[in-house]
Short mmCIF file of C-alpha atoms in Angstrom, two decimals:
data_model
loop_
_atom_site.label_atom_id
_atom_site.label_comp_id
_atom_site.label_asym_id
_atom_site.label_seq_id
_atom_site.Cartn_x
_atom_site.Cartn_y
_atom_site.Cartn_z
CA MET G 410 0.00 0.00 0.00
CA TYR G 411 2.85 2.30 0.92
CA LYS G 412 4.53 1.48 -2.42
CA LEU G 413 1.35 2.31 -4.32
CA MET G 414 0.94 5.64 -2.51
CA LEU G 415 4.58 6.55 -3.10
CA MET G 416 4.32 5.74 -6.80
CA SER G 417 1.08 7.70 -7.16
CA ALA G 418 2.68 10.71 -5.45
CA ILE G 419 5.71 10.55 -7.75
CA LEU G 420 3.50 10.27 -10.82
CA LEU G 421 1.25 13.15 -9.81
CA LEU G 422 3.94 15.53 -8.60
CA GLY G 423 6.67 14.67 -11.05
CA ALA G 424 5.17 16.29 -14.12
CA CYS G 425 7.77 16.83 -16.76
CA ALA G 426 7.74 18.86 -19.97
CA ARG G 427 9.27 17.54 -23.17
CA VAL G 428 9.97 19.14 -26.55
CA ASP G 429 10.21 16.93 -29.62
CA TYR G 430 10.07 19.28 -32.55
CA VAL G 431 10.32 23.01 -33.22
CA GLN G 432 9.77 24.72 -36.56
CA LEU G 433 9.73 28.46 -37.20
CA GLY G 434 8.11 30.01 -40.24
CA ASP G 435 8.85 33.31 -41.99
CA ILE G 436 7.97 36.42 -39.98
CA ASP G 437 6.65 39.49 -41.75
CA GLN G 438 6.76 42.55 -39.50
CA SER G 439 6.43 45.03 -42.35
CA GLN G 440 2.65 44.82 -42.91
CA GLY G 441 1.42 46.09 -39.55
CA GLN G 442 1.05 45.33 -35.89
CA LEU G 443 1.39 41.64 -34.95
CA THR G 444 -0.94 40.04 -32.46
CA PRO G 445 0.08 36.65 -31.04
CA ILE G 446 -2.37 33.79 -31.59
CA SER G 447 -2.04 30.21 -30.43
CA VAL G 448 -3.76 26.88 -30.81
CA LYS G 449 -2.95 23.90 -28.66
CA VAL G 450 -4.43 20.42 -28.94
CA SER G 451 -3.57 17.58 -26.63
CA GLN G 452 -4.26 13.89 -26.61
CA PHE G 453 -4.07 11.56 -23.63
CA ALA G 454 -1.40 8.91 -24.08
CA ILE G 455 -0.16 6.07 -22.00
CA GLU G 456 2.91 3.87 -22.02
CA MET G 457 1.18 0.55 -21.34
CA ALA G 458 4.44 -1.36 -20.85
CA ALA G 459 5.44 1.06 -18.10
CA VAL G 460 2.05 0.59 -16.43
CA ALA G 461 2.55 -3.17 -16.50
CA GLU G 462 6.00 -2.61 -14.98
CA VAL G 463 4.44 -0.58 -12.16
CA GLY G 464 1.94 -3.43 -11.72
CA ARG G 465 4.80 -5.90 -11.43
CA HIS G 466 6.34 -3.88 -8.61
CA VAL G 467 3.04 -3.44 -6.82
CA ALA G 468 1.98 -7.11 -7.14
CA THR G 469 2.04 -8.94 -3.84
CA ASN G 470 2.39 -12.55 -5.00
CA SER G 471 4.90 -14.06 -7.40
CA ALA G 472 2.28 -15.37 -9.88
CA ALA G 473 0.83 -11.90 -10.40
CA ARG G 474 4.32 -10.46 -10.66
CA SER G 475 5.26 -12.98 -13.35
CA GLN G 476 2.03 -12.31 -15.25
CA SER G 477 2.67 -8.55 -15.15
CA GLN G 478 6.15 -9.12 -16.49
CA GLU G 479 4.78 -11.15 -19.42
CA ILE G 480 2.19 -8.46 -20.19
CA ARG G 481 4.89 -5.79 -20.00
CA ASP G 482 7.12 -7.67 -22.47
CA LEU G 483 4.22 -8.26 -24.85
CA LEU G 484 3.17 -4.60 -24.77
CA ALA G 485 6.76 -3.49 -25.29
CA LEU G 486 6.98 -5.71 -28.37
CA ILE G 487 3.67 -4.45 -29.78
CA ASN G 488 4.78 -0.80 -29.41
CA MET G 489 8.30 -1.36 -30.68
CA GLY G 490 9.68 0.95 -33.36
CA PRO G 491 10.42 4.61 -34.00
CA ARG G 492 7.91 7.02 -32.50
CA THR G 493 7.51 10.45 -31.00
CA GLY G 494 6.22 10.31 -27.45
CA ASN G 495 3.73 7.82 -26.08
CA PRO G 496 1.15 6.15 -28.33
CA VAL G 497 -2.18 7.97 -28.47
CA PHE G 498 -5.65 6.52 -28.99
CA ASP G 499 -6.77 9.02 -31.64
CA ASP G 500 -4.37 10.02 -34.41
CA THR G 501 -6.69 12.69 -35.85
CA TYR G 502 -6.60 14.99 -32.84
CA ALA G 503 -4.53 17.66 -34.59
CA GLU G 504 -6.48 17.75 -37.86
CA ASN G 505 -8.66 20.81 -37.19
CA ILE G 506 -5.81 22.96 -35.96
CA LEU G 507 -5.78 25.18 -39.06
CA ASP G 508 -9.48 26.05 -38.70
CA GLN G 509 -8.91 26.93 -35.05
CA LEU G 510 -6.02 29.18 -36.04
CA TYR G 511 -8.16 31.02 -38.61
CA GLN G 512 -10.90 31.52 -36.02
CA GLN G 513 -8.43 33.56 -34.00
CA CYS G 514 -7.40 35.59 -37.06
CA PRO G 515 -10.46 36.06 -39.31
CA SER G 516 -8.52 38.30 -41.74
CA GLY G 517 -6.33 35.31 -42.56
CA ASN G 518 -3.18 37.43 -42.54
CA ILE G 519 -1.09 35.05 -40.50
CA THR G 520 2.69 35.17 -40.23
CA GLY G 521 5.43 33.67 -38.07
CA ILE G 522 3.84 30.25 -37.75
CA ARG G 523 5.63 28.06 -35.23
CA ASN G 524 4.95 24.33 -34.97
CA ILE G 525 5.86 22.90 -31.61
CA ARG G 526 5.42 19.25 -30.79
CA GLU G 527 5.70 18.83 -27.05
CA ALA G 528 4.31 16.84 -24.15
CA LYS G 529 3.60 16.93 -20.46
CA THR G 530 4.47 13.59 -18.91
CA TYR G 531 3.37 12.13 -15.61
CA GLY G 532 5.28 8.88 -15.38
CA PRO G 533 3.76 6.46 -17.90
CA VAL G 534 0.92 8.86 -18.68
CA SER G 535 1.33 11.90 -20.88
CA GLY G 536 -0.49 14.63 -22.72
CA GLU G 537 0.88 14.64 -26.26
CA ILE G 538 0.59 18.24 -27.39
CA VAL G 539 0.62 19.88 -30.80
CA ARG G 540 0.95 23.65 -30.46
CA ILE G 541 0.77 26.16 -33.29
CA ASP G 542 1.75 29.70 -32.38
CA ALA G 543 1.57 32.50 -34.91
CA PHE G 544 1.04 36.21 -35.37
CA CYS G 545 -2.06 37.79 -36.85
CA ILE G 546 -1.27 40.89 -38.89
CA GLN G 547 -3.56 43.74 -37.87
CA SER G 548 -4.13 45.47 -41.18
CA GLY G 549 -4.72 49.21 -41.25
CA ASN G 550 -2.00 49.99 -38.73
CA MET X 539 42.07 8.40 -5.48
CA SER X 540 40.48 11.83 -5.13
CA ARG X 541 42.48 12.96 -8.18
CA LEU X 542 41.04 10.09 -10.21
CA ILE X 543 37.51 10.94 -9.12
CA PHE X 544 38.10 14.61 -9.98
CA THR X 545 39.40 13.63 -13.44
CA PHE X 546 36.34 11.47 -14.09
CA ILE X 547 33.98 14.22 -12.99
CA ALA X 548 35.81 16.74 -15.18
CA LEU X 549 35.69 14.39 -18.17
CA PHE X 550 32.00 13.67 -17.77
CA SER X 551 31.12 17.30 -17.14
CA LEU X 552 33.00 18.75 -20.07
CA ALA X 553 32.29 16.07 -22.66
CA GLY X 554 28.78 17.03 -23.74
CA CYS X 555 27.05 14.76 -26.23
CA VAL X 556 24.74 16.61 -28.61
CA ASN X 557 21.46 15.26 -29.93
CA LEU X 558 19.96 17.10 -32.86
CA ASN X 559 16.23 16.74 -32.26
CA SER X 560 14.85 18.63 -35.22
CA VAL X 561 15.86 20.86 -38.12
CA SER X 562 13.65 22.94 -40.38
CA LEU X 563 14.18 25.50 -43.13
CA THR X 564 11.80 27.87 -44.88
CA GLN X 565 12.00 29.38 -48.39
CA ILE X 566 15.31 31.17 -48.95
CA PRO X 567 14.98 34.76 -50.34
CA ASP X 568 16.99 36.35 -53.20
CA ASP X 569 18.38 39.02 -50.91
CA ARG X 570 20.66 37.21 -48.50
CA SER X 571 22.72 40.16 -47.33
CA ASN X 572 21.53 40.43 -43.74
CA LEU X 573 21.77 37.18 -41.83
CA ILE X 574 20.66 37.34 -38.22
CA SER X 575 20.54 34.62 -35.61
CA ALA X 576 19.18 34.07 -32.15
CA GLU X 577 19.17 31.30 -29.63
CA ALA X 578 17.55 30.40 -26.36
CA HIS X 579 18.29 27.59 -23.98
CA ASP X 580 17.50 26.14 -20.61
CA TRP X 581 19.35 23.84 -18.25
CA LEU X 582 17.75 20.76 -16.75
CA PHE X 583 18.96 18.69 -13.85
CA LEU X 584 18.19 15.00 -14.52
CA GLY X 585 16.06 16.13 -17.46
CA LEU X 586 13.32 17.42 -15.18
CA THR X 587 11.39 20.54 -16.08
CA SER X 588 7.83 21.76 -15.98
CA ASN X 589 7.87 24.16 -18.93
CA ASN X 590 9.16 24.67 -22.45
CA ASP X 591 9.29 28.46 -22.37
CA PHE X 592 12.78 28.64 -23.87
CA VAL X 593 11.26 27.91 -27.31
CA ASP X 594 9.22 31.12 -27.18
CA GLU X 595 12.29 33.08 -26.05
CA ALA X 596 14.17 32.10 -29.21
CA ILE X 597 11.36 33.42 -31.40
CA ASP X 598 11.14 36.70 -29.47
CA ASN X 599 14.92 37.14 -29.73
CA LEU X 600 14.89 36.56 -33.50
CA LYS X 601 11.89 38.83 -34.04
CA SER X 602 13.44 41.68 -32.07
CA LYS X 603 16.48 41.66 -34.35
CA CYS X 604 14.38 42.46 -37.43
CA GLU X 605 11.89 45.08 -36.23
CA GLY X 606 9.66 46.24 -39.08
CA GLY X 607 11.25 43.88 -41.59
CA LYS X 608 10.67 40.52 -43.22
CA LEU X 609 12.42 37.44 -41.88
CA GLN X 610 12.82 34.68 -44.46
CA GLY X 611 14.90 31.57 -44.97
CA ILE X 612 14.64 30.65 -41.32
CA LEU X 613 16.76 27.72 -40.25
CA THR X 614 15.67 26.26 -36.95
CA LYS X 615 17.66 23.76 -34.96
CA HIS X 616 16.46 22.14 -31.78
CA GLN X 617 19.22 20.30 -29.97
CA THR X 618 19.96 18.80 -26.59
CA THR X 619 23.42 18.56 -25.06
CA ALA X 620 23.85 15.95 -22.35
CA TYR X 621 26.42 16.53 -19.62
CA LEU X 622 26.79 14.52 -16.45
CA LEU X 623 23.28 14.54 -14.90
CA VAL X 624 22.61 17.90 -16.56
CA PHE X 625 21.00 18.64 -19.93
CA LYS X 626 21.03 21.76 -22.02
CA ARG X 627 18.10 22.24 -24.40
CA GLU X 628 18.57 24.78 -27.15
CA VAL X 629 16.69 26.32 -30.02
CA ILE X 630 18.98 28.06 -32.50
CA ALA X 631 17.33 30.06 -35.27
CA SER X 632 18.80 32.11 -38.07
CA GLY X 633 17.24 33.91 -40.99
CA TYR X 634 17.60 36.69 -43.53
CA CYS X 635 16.18 40.04 -42.53
CA HIS X 636 14.94 42.31 -45.29
CA LYS X 637 13.88 45.86 -44.58
CA ALA X 638 12.34 47.97 -47.34
#
């Protein structure tokens, strides 16, 4: 029980930020005043193998421990290969990001688009974030 | 013995291994006379941090170097240098500033 509480505390308190990818676009400051706009979408993700590993440590009897280890190995094999962050359950979560960006800048005069792929991780659980920052050109200034 | 330990610590501390996480480049302009660059970084102990604000700093730094102009041909590098227990995360950006 103590182990479980300790692990939960570490997972909840030990939030960590990660950056995977940064891309800067051209910035036009000659057309007028720039107003920052930003769109951020996030998807819940989980490293199942790590969860099984936690289960193995928490398990009280050897049979359960062995079973957790087998599950962990199987999950690690299934998720093997190159990837960015933890696997997510919905791979379309960033598809409407352009529409959301235009909603914040109805004139459509957008410059300085930055694509940032980042994440907030809490042990085996993470929020896989796609963030688009940009500047909306305020015409008439 | 203490000398040996000191040597090991010095070796590990100074020998940073760099990981290039991402690189991107935008359209390169005809006028390439004014190249400007900016960078921002943060230091992490054991890789632990709660924010990624250094990325925004790099953009602000680059933007401030071309007030009222057009920045094109932007090369962005995101890299991480690993020292002993300490990590340095960096965004290095350069581009061509054109002012009319």
